[in-house]
């Protein structure tokens, strides 16, 4: 089932009726956006993998138990679940001292995935990883708006309400996030590198 | 009448949040005002940069999700 003309809503309906293929199509469509949203918040690939699983387990349970609200759109709903799990993790994680390695990963990940060191080197070389780093260096309030607007597709009005600021403040934060990102890119002399424009 | 637009207006336009009237006015202004046009393209460029920032989860994570889904039955 690889037909983009089939709406998410219809796929959810097929999934409710037992089509695992429909679920696989939904995941295939949205996995990158959901994963990126989590990853940019928790800053750790392995934690992001776990939280992605948790997110979709919630989705599976909700849809299969008939509790999915048809009125909402599928992707924003999934992104809200992902965002909440990531924020919960982030808050919990901040309560405990963590040992952070030079590359920003947690020490336990380094130990657990030591065999992936070649992969880690590749990731470091990946331009996406660099851009991710730049996004993560943004002030927290700017990064929050950027993730909510660009990846979670929340409107500026919804972001303003959810973060208790005026819409102009939300817009301003987004604008400064983009400007800061541009400045950082220019500083690294990579602003117009075509590798960044994959689409 | 000359209408001036702020970068916040351009940002809302870029993300498809302008009203129909605003949208028309901004599109007209972009044709006439090269400074405004430059600001808009900067924002658009920055935003398109983020479109490229997408990561994919590992296949084993997806396999676990699909496996959970296949085995999960509501009420169990």
mmCIF file of C-alpha atoms in Angstrom:
data_model
loop_
_atom_site.group_PDB
_atom_site.id
_atom_site.type_symbol
_atom_site.label_atom_id
_atom_site.label_comp_id
_atom_site.label_asym_id
_atom_site.label_seq_id
_atom_site.Cartn_x
_atom_site.Cartn_y
_atom_site.Cartn_z
ATOM 1 C CA UNK A 1 0.000 0.000 0.000
ATOM 2 C CA UNK A 2 2.128 2.854 -1.223
ATOM 3 C CA UNK A 3 -0.437 5.253 -2.529
ATOM 4 C CA UNK A 4 -0.146 8.814 -1.328
ATOM 5 C CA UNK A 5 -3.651 9.529 -2.564
ATOM 6 C CA UNK A 6 -4.983 7.393 0.296
ATOM 7 C CA UNK A 7 -5.540 9.739 3.223
ATOM 8 C CA UNK A 8 -4.198 9.096 6.699
ATOM 9 C CA UNK A 9 -7.734 8.984 7.933
ATOM 10 C CA UNK A 10 -8.597 6.142 5.550
ATOM 11 C CA UNK A 11 -5.431 4.280 6.493
ATOM 12 C CA UNK A 12 -6.333 4.572 10.181
ATOM 13 C CA UNK A 13 -9.741 3.214 9.332
ATOM 14 C CA UNK A 14 -8.212 0.232 7.493
ATOM 15 C CA UNK A 15 -5.857 -0.319 10.414
ATOM 16 C CA UNK A 16 -8.754 -0.378 12.853
ATOM 17 C CA UNK A 17 -10.247 -3.076 10.670
ATOM 18 C CA UNK A 18 -7.144 -5.177 10.970
ATOM 19 C CA UNK A 19 -4.905 -4.072 8.107
ATOM 20 C CA UNK A 20 -1.332 -4.127 9.388
ATOM 21 C CA UNK A 21 -0.267 -3.004 5.927
ATOM 22 C CA UNK A 22 -2.173 0.248 6.456
ATOM 23 C CA UNK A 23 -0.323 0.789 9.722
ATOM 24 C CA UNK A 24 3.014 0.164 8.023
ATOM 25 C CA UNK A 25 2.140 2.794 5.436
ATOM 26 C CA UNK A 26 1.246 5.310 8.159
ATOM 27 C CA UNK A 27 4.543 4.669 9.911
ATOM 28 C CA UNK A 28 6.478 4.885 6.641
ATOM 29 C CA UNK A 29 4.867 8.235 5.877
ATOM 30 C CA UNK A 30 5.545 9.855 9.209
ATOM 31 C CA UNK A 31 8.458 8.061 10.885
ATOM 32 C CA UNK A 32 11.080 10.674 9.894
ATOM 33 C CA UNK A 33 9.129 13.667 11.127
ATOM 34 C CA UNK A 34 8.174 11.986 14.395
ATOM 35 C CA UNK A 35 11.690 10.656 14.975
ATOM 36 C CA UNK A 36 13.312 14.017 14.165
ATOM 37 C CA UNK A 37 10.982 15.832 16.561
ATOM 38 C CA UNK A 38 11.980 13.485 19.375
ATOM 39 C CA UNK A 39 15.658 13.441 18.459
ATOM 40 C CA UNK A 40 15.974 17.224 18.439
ATOM 41 C CA UNK A 41 14.515 17.367 21.936
ATOM 42 C CA UNK A 42 16.302 14.495 23.673
ATOM 43 C CA UNK A 43 19.570 14.868 21.736
ATOM 44 C CA UNK A 44 20.334 11.175 21.941
ATOM 45 C CA UNK A 45 19.712 8.785 19.073
ATOM 46 C CA UNK A 46 19.162 5.707 21.195
ATOM 47 C CA UNK A 47 16.771 7.408 23.566
ATOM 48 C CA UNK A 48 14.950 8.758 20.506
ATOM 49 C CA UNK A 49 14.630 5.210 19.127
ATOM 50 C CA UNK A 50 13.080 4.072 22.435
ATOM 51 C CA UNK A 51 10.704 7.015 22.592
ATOM 52 C CA UNK A 52 9.635 6.454 18.996
ATOM 53 C CA UNK A 53 8.659 2.931 19.983
ATOM 54 C CA UNK A 54 6.751 4.214 23.000
ATOM 55 C CA UNK A 55 4.987 6.753 20.824
ATOM 56 C CA UNK A 56 3.790 4.174 18.328
ATOM 57 C CA UNK A 57 2.860 1.706 21.064
ATOM 58 C CA UNK A 58 0.507 4.380 22.407
ATOM 59 C CA UNK A 59 -0.823 4.910 18.900
ATOM 60 C CA UNK A 60 -1.386 1.179 18.415
ATOM 61 C CA UNK A 61 -3.162 0.775 21.747
ATOM 62 C CA UNK A 62 -5.344 3.826 21.208
ATOM 63 C CA UNK A 63 -6.388 2.950 17.673
ATOM 64 C CA UNK A 64 -6.909 -0.752 18.313
ATOM 65 C CA UNK A 65 -9.011 -0.059 21.398
ATOM 66 C CA UNK A 66 -11.259 2.260 19.364
ATOM 67 C CA UNK A 67 -10.307 5.325 21.416
ATOM 68 C CA UNK A 68 -8.776 7.270 18.536
ATOM 69 C CA UNK A 69 -10.593 10.550 17.995
ATOM 70 C CA UNK A 70 -11.470 10.765 14.322
ATOM 71 C CA UNK A 71 -11.902 14.529 14.515
ATOM 72 C CA UNK A 72 -8.211 15.209 14.967
ATOM 73 C CA UNK A 73 -5.633 14.751 12.264
ATOM 74 C CA UNK A 74 -3.415 11.706 12.617
ATOM 75 C CA UNK A 75 0.051 13.278 12.293
ATOM 76 C CA UNK A 76 -0.470 16.203 14.702
ATOM 77 C CA UNK A 77 -1.877 13.729 17.220
ATOM 78 C CA UNK A 78 1.127 11.402 16.915
ATOM 79 C CA UNK A 79 3.490 14.365 17.124
ATOM 80 C CA UNK A 80 1.822 15.557 20.316
ATOM 81 C CA UNK A 81 2.338 12.128 21.889
ATOM 82 C CA UNK A 82 5.978 12.111 20.756
ATOM 83 C CA UNK A 83 6.582 15.649 21.975
ATOM 84 C CA UNK A 84 5.070 14.928 25.402
ATOM 85 C CA UNK A 85 7.129 11.770 25.846
ATOM 86 C CA UNK A 86 10.294 13.586 24.814
ATOM 87 C CA UNK A 87 9.627 16.507 27.145
ATOM 88 C CA UNK A 88 8.840 14.108 30.007
ATOM 89 C CA UNK A 89 12.084 12.286 29.377
ATOM 90 C CA UNK A 90 14.008 15.529 29.120
ATOM 91 C CA UNK A 91 12.605 16.764 32.422
ATOM 92 C CA UNK A 92 13.230 13.471 34.202
ATOM 93 C CA UNK A 93 16.693 13.263 32.726
ATOM 94 C CA UNK A 94 17.567 16.707 34.015
ATOM 95 C CA UNK A 95 16.930 15.570 37.584
ATOM 96 C CA UNK A 96 19.921 13.289 37.470
ATOM 97 C CA UNK A 97 23.539 14.127 36.869
ATOM 98 C CA UNK A 98 24.643 12.676 33.559
ATOM 99 C CA UNK A 99 28.071 12.101 32.175
ATOM 100 C CA UNK A 100 28.165 13.554 28.701
ATOM 101 C CA UNK A 101 30.832 12.446 26.273
ATOM 102 C CA UNK A 102 32.720 14.758 23.985
ATOM 103 C CA UNK A 103 30.300 14.111 21.127
ATOM 104 C CA UNK A 104 27.312 14.923 23.331
ATOM 105 C CA UNK A 105 26.115 11.348 23.858
ATOM 106 C CA UNK A 106 25.512 9.825 27.251
ATOM 107 C CA UNK A 107 28.195 7.610 28.723
ATOM 108 C CA UNK A 108 25.857 4.621 28.950
ATOM 109 C CA UNK A 109 25.073 4.822 25.279
ATOM 110 C CA UNK A 110 28.729 4.918 24.500
ATOM 111 C CA UNK A 111 29.266 1.786 26.550
ATOM 112 C CA UNK A 112 26.233 -0.007 25.242
ATOM 113 C CA UNK A 113 26.843 0.797 21.625
ATOM 114 C CA UNK A 114 30.592 0.823 21.535
ATOM 115 C CA UNK A 115 30.508 -1.436 18.508
ATOM 116 C CA UNK A 116 28.787 1.340 16.576
ATOM 117 C CA UNK A 117 31.790 3.630 16.691
ATOM 118 C CA UNK A 118 32.245 3.471 12.908
ATOM 119 C CA UNK A 119 28.662 4.534 12.525
ATOM 120 C CA UNK A 120 29.229 7.355 15.001
ATOM 121 C CA UNK A 121 32.094 8.624 12.906
ATOM 122 C CA UNK A 122 29.852 8.587 9.847
ATOM 123 C CA UNK A 123 27.155 10.464 11.695
ATOM 124 C CA UNK A 124 29.656 13.108 12.708
ATOM 125 C CA UNK A 125 30.530 13.552 9.078
ATOM 126 C CA UNK A 126 26.955 13.808 8.057
ATOM 127 C CA UNK A 127 25.886 17.330 7.279
ATOM 128 C CA UNK A 128 22.559 16.589 8.875
ATOM 129 C CA UNK A 129 24.290 15.925 12.139
ATOM 130 C CA UNK A 130 25.940 19.307 11.937
ATOM 131 C CA UNK A 131 22.664 21.049 11.284
ATOM 132 C CA UNK A 132 21.109 19.163 14.164
ATOM 133 C CA UNK A 133 23.916 20.371 16.394
ATOM 134 C CA UNK A 134 23.280 23.943 15.314
ATOM 135 C CA UNK A 135 19.582 23.599 16.042
ATOM 136 C CA UNK A 136 20.364 22.157 19.445
ATOM 137 C CA UNK A 137 22.632 25.084 20.237
ATOM 138 C CA UNK A 138 19.744 27.498 19.826
ATOM 139 C CA UNK A 139 18.307 29.048 22.992
ATOM 140 C CA UNK A 140 15.722 26.644 24.436
ATOM 141 C CA UNK A 141 12.709 28.894 23.756
ATOM 142 C CA UNK A 142 13.717 29.355 20.124
ATOM 143 C CA UNK A 143 14.357 25.667 19.603
ATOM 144 C CA UNK A 144 10.993 24.850 21.165
ATOM 145 C CA UNK A 145 9.076 27.086 18.748
ATOM 146 C CA UNK A 146 11.111 25.859 15.795
ATOM 147 C CA UNK A 147 10.316 22.221 16.562
ATOM 148 C CA UNK A 148 6.646 22.944 17.249
ATOM 149 C CA UNK A 149 6.146 24.964 14.061
ATOM 150 C CA UNK A 150 8.403 23.250 11.585
ATOM 151 C CA UNK A 151 8.224 19.609 12.621
ATOM 152 C CA UNK A 152 5.019 19.369 14.634
ATOM 153 C CA UNK A 153 3.184 21.698 12.247
ATOM 154 C CA UNK A 154 1.458 23.559 15.063
ATOM 155 C CA UNK A 155 0.141 27.007 14.159
ATOM 156 C CA UNK A 156 1.795 30.050 15.727
ATOM 157 C CA UNK A 157 -1.450 30.688 17.603
ATOM 158 C CA UNK A 158 -1.402 27.157 19.067
ATOM 159 C CA UNK A 159 2.273 27.520 19.973
ATOM 160 C CA UNK A 160 1.554 30.837 21.689
ATOM 161 C CA UNK A 161 -1.230 29.254 23.734
ATOM 162 C CA UNK A 162 0.756 26.177 24.584
ATOM 163 C CA UNK A 163 3.812 28.153 25.718
ATOM 164 C CA UNK A 164 1.864 30.971 27.397
ATOM 165 C CA UNK A 165 3.219 33.798 25.283
ATOM 166 C CA UNK A 166 1.689 36.206 22.778
ATOM 167 C CA UNK A 167 1.577 35.221 19.118
ATOM 168 C CA UNK A 168 4.083 37.988 18.352
ATOM 169 C CA UNK A 169 6.509 36.519 20.858
ATOM 170 C CA UNK A 170 6.113 33.074 19.294
ATOM 171 C CA UNK A 171 6.691 34.569 15.839
ATOM 172 C CA UNK A 172 9.674 36.552 17.100
ATOM 173 C CA UNK A 173 11.241 33.450 18.641
ATOM 174 C CA UNK A 174 10.827 31.542 15.396
ATOM 175 C CA UNK A 175 12.311 34.412 13.432
ATOM 176 C CA UNK A 176 15.306 34.655 15.736
ATOM 177 C CA UNK A 177 15.737 30.881 15.591
ATOM 178 C CA UNK A 178 15.972 31.047 11.801
ATOM 179 C CA UNK A 179 18.249 34.094 11.882
ATOM 180 C CA UNK A 180 20.541 32.495 14.459
ATOM 181 C CA UNK A 181 20.677 29.323 12.446
ATOM 182 C CA UNK A 182 21.595 31.300 9.335
ATOM 183 C CA UNK A 183 24.337 33.188 11.204
ATOM 184 C CA UNK A 184 25.808 29.966 12.562
ATOM 185 C CA UNK A 185 25.765 28.439 9.100
ATOM 186 C CA UNK A 186 27.406 31.503 7.600
ATOM 187 C CA UNK A 187 30.031 31.443 10.298
ATOM 188 C CA UNK A 188 30.863 27.902 9.286
ATOM 189 C CA UNK A 189 30.757 28.953 5.662
ATOM 190 C CA UNK A 190 28.216 26.298 4.783
ATOM 191 C CA UNK A 191 25.156 28.430 4.189
ATOM 192 C CA UNK A 192 24.761 27.575 0.554
ATOM 193 C CA UNK A 193 26.183 24.111 0.507
ATOM 194 C CA UNK A 194 23.885 22.169 -1.791
ATOM 195 C CA UNK A 195 24.144 19.129 0.454
ATOM 196 C CA UNK A 196 21.757 20.837 2.791
ATOM 197 C CA UNK A 197 19.052 21.017 0.174
ATOM 198 C CA UNK A 198 18.200 17.445 -0.324
ATOM 199 C CA UNK A 199 14.690 17.901 -1.678
ATOM 200 C CA UNK B 1 -2.387 52.739 -0.216
ATOM 201 C CA UNK B 2 1.045 51.434 0.801
ATOM 202 C CA UNK B 3 0.930 48.572 3.251
ATOM 203 C CA UNK B 4 4.051 47.707 5.151
ATOM 204 C CA UNK B 5 4.687 44.179 6.260
ATOM 205 C CA UNK B 6 6.867 42.987 9.089
ATOM 206 C CA UNK B 7 9.031 39.880 9.100
ATOM 207 C CA UNK B 8 6.460 38.308 11.390
ATOM 208 C CA UNK B 9 3.883 38.837 8.618
ATOM 209 C CA UNK B 10 6.266 37.192 6.164
ATOM 210 C CA UNK B 11 6.794 34.288 8.526
ATOM 211 C CA UNK B 12 3.065 33.699 8.840
ATOM 212 C CA UNK B 13 2.796 33.896 5.054
ATOM 213 C CA UNK B 14 5.664 31.443 4.616
ATOM 214 C CA UNK B 15 3.969 28.931 6.881
ATOM 215 C CA UNK B 16 0.583 29.400 5.215
ATOM 216 C CA UNK B 17 -1.039 31.161 8.144
ATOM 217 C CA UNK B 18 -2.011 34.461 6.484
ATOM 218 C CA UNK B 19 -5.620 35.243 5.745
ATOM 219 C CA UNK B 20 -6.626 35.304 2.082
ATOM 220 C CA UNK B 21 -6.580 39.120 2.060
ATOM 221 C CA UNK B 22 -3.164 39.297 3.708
ATOM 222 C CA UNK B 23 -1.861 36.694 1.318
ATOM 223 C CA UNK B 24 -2.904 38.717 -1.726
ATOM 224 C CA UNK B 25 -1.493 41.939 -0.269
ATOM 225 C CA UNK B 26 1.817 40.311 0.607
ATOM 226 C CA UNK B 27 2.121 38.725 -2.831
ATOM 227 C CA UNK B 28 1.525 42.117 -4.446
ATOM 228 C CA UNK B 29 4.023 43.775 -2.127
ATOM 229 C CA UNK B 30 6.672 41.130 -2.873
ATOM 230 C CA UNK B 31 6.482 42.000 -6.554
ATOM 231 C CA UNK B 32 6.985 45.734 -5.925
ATOM 232 C CA UNK B 33 9.301 45.790 -2.933
ATOM 233 C CA UNK B 34 12.695 44.187 -3.547
ATOM 234 C CA UNK B 35 13.790 44.658 0.069
ATOM 235 C CA UNK B 36 10.746 42.806 1.295
ATOM 236 C CA UNK B 37 11.324 40.149 -1.338
ATOM 237 C CA UNK B 38 14.908 39.673 -0.140
ATOM 238 C CA UNK B 39 13.732 39.270 3.462
ATOM 239 C CA UNK B 40 11.166 36.732 2.358
ATOM 240 C CA UNK B 41 13.690 34.681 0.408
ATOM 241 C CA UNK B 42 16.055 34.658 3.363
ATOM 242 C CA UNK B 43 13.317 33.248 5.564
ATOM 243 C CA UNK B 44 12.333 30.772 2.871
ATOM 244 C CA UNK B 45 15.914 29.614 2.482
ATOM 245 C CA UNK B 46 16.311 29.144 6.236
ATOM 246 C CA UNK B 47 13.087 27.233 6.393
ATOM 247 C CA UNK B 48 13.949 24.996 3.446
ATOM 248 C CA UNK B 49 17.186 24.196 5.199
ATOM 249 C CA UNK B 50 15.171 22.666 7.996
ATOM 250 C CA UNK B 51 13.234 20.544 5.508
ATOM 251 C CA UNK B 52 16.478 18.708 4.892
ATOM 252 C CA UNK B 53 16.955 18.067 8.579
ATOM 253 C CA UNK B 54 15.129 14.785 8.867
ATOM 254 C CA UNK B 55 16.422 11.666 10.534
ATOM 255 C CA UNK B 56 15.236 8.128 10.078
ATOM 256 C CA UNK B 57 14.891 5.636 12.884
ATOM 257 C CA UNK B 58 16.738 2.336 12.696
ATOM 258 C CA UNK B 59 15.055 -0.582 10.959
ATOM 259 C CA UNK B 60 15.140 -2.672 14.126
ATOM 260 C CA UNK B 61 13.053 -0.023 15.888
ATOM 261 C CA UNK B 62 10.441 -0.162 13.151
ATOM 262 C CA UNK B 63 10.478 -3.967 13.228
ATOM 263 C CA UNK B 64 9.751 -3.885 16.958
ATOM 264 C CA UNK B 65 6.864 -1.472 16.400
ATOM 265 C CA UNK B 66 5.356 -3.598 13.629
ATOM 266 C CA UNK B 67 5.824 -6.737 15.671
ATOM 267 C CA UNK B 68 4.076 -5.146 18.656
ATOM 268 C CA UNK B 69 1.218 -4.080 16.441
ATOM 269 C CA UNK B 70 0.781 -7.567 14.947
ATOM 270 C CA UNK B 71 0.711 -9.189 18.366
ATOM 271 C CA UNK B 72 -1.335 -6.607 20.232
ATOM 272 C CA UNK B 73 -4.990 -7.227 20.742
ATOM 273 C CA UNK B 74 -7.112 -4.680 22.545
ATOM 274 C CA UNK B 75 -8.308 -5.902 25.922
ATOM 275 C CA UNK B 76 -5.418 -8.282 26.378
#
